[in-house]
Structures are given as C-alpha cells and as structure tokens.
Short mmCIF file of C-alpha atoms in Angstrom, two decimals:
data_model
loop_
_atom_site.label_atom_id
_atom_site.label_comp_id
_atom_site.label_asym_id
_atom_site.label_seq_id
_atom_site.Cartn_x
_atom_site.Cartn_y
_atom_site.Cartn_z
CA MET Y 1 -34.88 36.46 -24.67
CA LYS Y 2 -34.90 37.62 -20.91
CA LYS Y 3 -35.13 33.29 -19.93
CA LYS Y 4 -31.93 33.09 -22.06
CA THR Y 5 -30.19 35.85 -19.90
CA ILE Y 6 -31.63 34.74 -16.43
CA GLY Y 7 -30.58 31.07 -17.08
CA LEU Y 8 -26.87 32.40 -18.33
CA VAL Y 9 -26.41 34.85 -15.55
CA VAL Y 10 -27.71 31.53 -12.57
CA GLY Y 11 -25.67 28.99 -14.99
CA LEU Y 12 -22.84 30.74 -14.37
CA ALA Y 13 -23.33 31.67 -10.71
CA LEU Y 14 -23.27 28.11 -10.01
CA LEU Y 15 -19.90 27.60 -11.18
CA LEU Y 16 -18.08 30.09 -9.69
CA GLY Y 17 -19.87 29.25 -6.35
CA TYR Y 18 -18.93 25.77 -7.00
CA VAL Y 19 -14.86 26.84 -8.42
CA PHE Y 20 -15.52 28.93 -4.89
CA LEU Y 21 -16.15 26.14 -2.75
CA PHE Y 22 -14.01 23.40 -4.08
CA VAL Y 23 -10.50 25.36 -4.28
CA ARG Y 24 -12.41 26.34 -0.54
CA ILE Y 25 -13.00 23.00 0.53
CA ASN Y 26 -9.36 21.83 -1.25
CA SER Y 27 -6.72 24.41 0.41
CA SER Y 28 -5.84 22.71 2.98
CA TYR Y 29 -5.12 19.70 1.14
CA PRO Y 30 -1.83 18.93 0.15
CA SER Y 31 -1.22 19.27 -3.46
CA ARG Y 32 2.22 17.72 -3.57
CA ALA Y 33 3.35 14.18 -3.54
CA ASP Y 34 6.50 13.02 -1.91
CA PHE Y 35 7.32 9.36 -2.16
CA LYS Y 36 10.40 7.61 -0.79
CA THR Y 37 11.59 3.79 -3.13
CA TYR Y 38 12.82 0.89 -1.86
CA GLN Y 39 14.55 -1.64 -3.50
CA ILE Y 40 14.11 -5.62 -3.60
CA ASN Y 41 16.88 -6.37 -1.16
CA GLU Y 42 16.95 -3.04 0.51
CA ASP Y 43 16.85 -3.17 4.44
CA ILE Y 44 13.49 -0.99 5.24
CA ASP Y 45 13.42 0.22 9.46
CA LEU Y 46 9.90 0.69 9.66
CA GLY Y 47 11.14 1.72 14.02
CA ILE Y 48 9.35 -1.73 15.47
CA GLY Y 49 10.93 -4.15 12.94
CA CYS Y 50 13.41 -4.01 9.92
CA LEU Y 51 10.92 -5.49 6.85
CA LYS Y 52 12.86 -6.92 3.17
CA VAL Y 53 11.99 -8.44 0.65
CA THR Y 54 14.20 -10.85 -0.70
CA GLY Y 55 12.50 -11.94 -3.84
CA ARG Y 56 9.51 -11.89 -5.94
CA ARG Y 57 7.83 -14.17 -8.57
CA ILE Y 58 4.60 -15.43 -10.58
CA GLU Y 59 3.19 -18.97 -9.25
CA LYS Y 60 -0.19 -20.57 -10.64
CA VAL Y 61 -2.79 -21.54 -7.73
CA GLY Y 62 -5.99 -22.85 -8.16
CA GLY Y 63 -6.20 -21.94 -12.00
CA GLU Y 64 -5.52 -18.21 -10.93
CA SER Y 65 -1.85 -16.07 -11.23
CA TYR Y 66 -0.51 -14.61 -8.37
CA LEU Y 67 2.80 -12.47 -6.88
CA ALA Y 68 4.44 -14.29 -4.69
CA VAL Y 69 6.18 -12.88 -2.50
CA ASP Y 70 8.82 -13.41 -0.15
CA TYR Y 71 9.86 -10.98 3.32
CA SER Y 72 12.10 -11.39 5.71
CA ILE Y 73 11.09 -9.87 8.99
CA LYS Y 74 13.26 -9.13 12.71
CA SER Y 75 11.92 -7.68 15.03
CA LYS Y 76 13.48 -5.05 17.46
CA ASP Y 77 12.91 -5.69 20.75
CA LYS Y 78 9.49 -6.75 21.43
CA LYS Y 79 7.68 -9.31 19.22
CA VAL Y 80 5.20 -8.59 16.99
CA ASN Y 81 2.48 -9.49 14.30
CA LEU Y 82 2.98 -8.97 10.44
CA ALA Y 83 -0.96 -8.94 10.27
CA LYS Y 84 -2.04 -6.61 13.43
CA ASP Y 85 0.91 -4.32 13.39
CA GLY Y 86 0.91 -3.12 9.87
CA LEU Y 87 3.68 -4.77 8.22
CA ILE Y 88 2.35 -6.41 6.01
CA PRO Y 89 2.42 -4.04 2.92
CA HIS Y 90 -0.45 -3.80 0.05
CA PHE Y 91 0.45 -4.30 -3.55
CA TYR Y 92 -0.16 -1.64 -6.17
CA GLN Y 93 -0.54 -1.83 -9.92
CA ASN Y 94 -1.51 1.16 -11.45
CA LEU Y 95 -5.55 1.76 -10.00
CA SER Y 96 -5.84 -1.61 -8.64
CA SER Y 97 -4.26 -3.00 -5.03
CA SER Y 98 -4.77 -6.27 -3.15
CA VAL Y 99 -3.69 -7.56 0.11
CA GLY Y 100 -2.35 -10.93 1.09
CA GLN Y 101 -4.30 -13.67 -0.27
CA ASN Y 102 -3.66 -16.57 2.46
CA ILE Y 103 -4.01 -14.48 5.82
CA ILE Y 104 -6.69 -17.13 7.41
CA GLU Y 105 -9.03 -14.51 9.48
CA ILE Y 106 -11.92 -16.61 8.90
CA GLU Y 107 -11.46 -21.12 9.68
CA GLY Y 108 -11.63 -23.04 6.01
CA VAL Y 109 -11.36 -19.44 4.30
CA GLY Y 110 -8.19 -19.12 1.69
CA GLU Y 111 -6.71 -22.16 2.86
CA ILE Y 112 -5.76 -23.10 -1.29
CA TYR Y 113 -2.84 -21.29 -0.79
CA ASP Y 114 1.12 -22.80 -0.02
CA PRO Y 115 1.58 -21.60 2.69
CA SER Y 116 -1.70 -20.02 4.35
CA TYR Y 117 -1.28 -18.45 7.31
CA ARG Y 118 -2.83 -18.33 10.63
CA MET Y 119 -2.93 -15.03 12.52
CA ASP Y 120 -0.87 -16.55 15.14
CA ASP Y 121 1.80 -18.06 12.27
CA LEU Y 122 2.03 -14.13 11.83
CA ASP Y 123 4.00 -13.75 15.44
CA VAL Y 124 8.11 -12.62 15.77
CA GLY Y 125 9.38 -13.22 18.88
CA LYS Y 126 11.67 -10.37 20.35
CA ASN Y 127 14.96 -10.01 18.25
CA GLU Y 128 14.07 -13.26 15.53
CA GLU Y 129 14.04 -13.05 12.16
CA LYS Y 130 11.54 -15.33 9.79
CA PRO Y 131 10.20 -15.63 6.15
CA PHE Y 132 6.91 -15.39 4.84
CA LYS Y 133 5.73 -15.24 1.21
CA ILE Y 134 2.50 -13.96 1.27
CA TYR Y 135 -0.02 -13.83 -2.32
CA TYR Y 136 -1.45 -10.77 -3.89
CA LEU Y 137 -3.65 -10.73 -6.74
CA LEU Y 138 -2.59 -9.76 -10.21
CA GLU Y 139 -3.76 -7.25 -13.02
CA GLU Y 140 -3.16 -9.06 -16.42
CA GLU Y 141 -0.21 -8.73 -18.00
CA GLY Y 142 0.35 -4.89 -18.86
CA ALA Y 143 3.33 -2.27 -18.47
CA TYR Y 144 2.29 -1.12 -15.05
CA LYS Y 145 3.75 0.09 -12.22
CA ASN Y 146 4.40 -2.31 -9.18
CA LEU Y 147 4.96 -1.33 -5.74
CA LEU Y 148 4.45 -1.69 -1.99
CA LEU Y 149 3.18 0.59 0.07
CA ILE Y 150 4.19 0.31 3.17
CA ASN Y 151 1.90 0.86 5.52
CA PRO Y 152 1.74 5.11 6.46
CA SER Y 153 0.93 4.28 10.45
CA LEU Y 154 4.29 3.04 10.40
CA TYR Y 155 6.30 6.36 9.15
CA GLU Y 156 3.76 8.48 11.33
CA ASP Y 157 5.51 11.32 12.25
CA THR Y 158 7.44 11.33 8.98
CA TYR Y 159 4.34 11.42 7.11
CA GLU Y 160 2.81 14.57 9.39
CA GLN Y 161 5.84 16.43 8.82
CA LYS Y 162 5.09 16.55 4.74
CA PHE Y 163 1.84 16.48 4.88
CA ASP Y 164 2.43 20.23 7.12
CA ASP Y 165 4.38 21.13 4.73
CA GLY Y 166 1.86 20.58 1.66
CA PHE Y 167 3.08 16.76 0.34
CA LEU Y 168 1.09 13.72 0.44
CA TYR Y 169 4.23 11.16 1.50
CA TYR Y 170 4.43 7.79 0.49
CA GLU Y 171 6.81 5.13 1.76
CA GLN Y 172 7.05 1.95 -0.81
CA ILE Y 173 9.37 -0.92 -2.95
CA ASP Y 174 9.41 -1.02 -6.05
CA LEU Y 175 9.03 -4.58 -7.38
CA GLY Y 176 10.16 -3.66 -11.34
CA ASP Y 177 7.90 -5.83 -14.23
CA VAL Y 178 6.80 -8.79 -12.37
CA TYR Y 179 6.13 -10.09 -15.57
CA ASP Y 180 9.59 -10.51 -16.76
#
C-alpha cells in the first residue's frame, strides 16, 4: 500500500511538472492565427513585385498527376529571381505540402516537365512582367483545403507585428477544389 501511494505521488508530481513546463515554454508563443486570403486572378503586392495566379489545372507528367499553377510575376524597381527571392509559394493540401517540381537546381534532374526552369530562367527584369507555370505534387483526390502559402519573408514586418500581438500570421492564395 505504501509503495502504491508513493508511486501515485511521484506520478502526480511528474504530471504537474510536465504541465508547468509545457505552459511556461509555450506562454510566449501565439495561440491564435490570422490569415489573409487571396483569390485566383487577384494581384498580390509583395513589395519587390506583384504575383498573380492566373489559373490552375491537373496535368499528367510521366504518368503522375501534378497540379500545374500558372503565375504572372511583375517586378518593380529591380530585377528579381522567383526562387532566390522566395516568390514561388508552397502548395498545401491539408497537412501535405509541396514545393515547385520543375525548377532545376542540379543539371539533368527534373527535366521531365514542360516547361522546366533553370535558376536563370526564373529572372524577371526591372519593371518586367513574365508568365510561369509551376508543377506541384498532388495527394489522392479528396476534400482537401488547397492553398498556396506565400513566403513570410515577403511580409516580414506584418508577420512580426502580428506575432507581437499574439497571432501567427500568414498570407495564402485559395485554389478552391483543384479536382473540379
């Protein structure tokens, strides 16, 4: 009986210690989220340029289904590179994510896509507008929330201000039901 009581007290003390540490560690982390959502064909000013998703569709490449997203990028007062400047959003389907698949970082890898972009192909000159098509991996068909998450470094001041106010802040592009 005495061992049982001691075990219970030790277990309770460990549980209370865990709860205390959990609350203390997470006390400075925001518990609320705030999202700014853009739609297809909406101009998105990202400071260094404007991004617009002009269309999306499912395409077969090498026997696999990919989401092809058409972008229009217009730079402002300086030359930008989509990859280096973080202008290519990440695709999210519920808990799964995908980066652009047709960007070639290593010569000879990834050239099954049409178009495939080398790093210098992703340059957009000063005050120039250029179309791009980026492929993303898809999950099996289902009732997913499909969105493109814009790189937080492109709205860093707003992100930090919201964080200081107790919010996680993200900007996203709603793609709707990509299987329609």
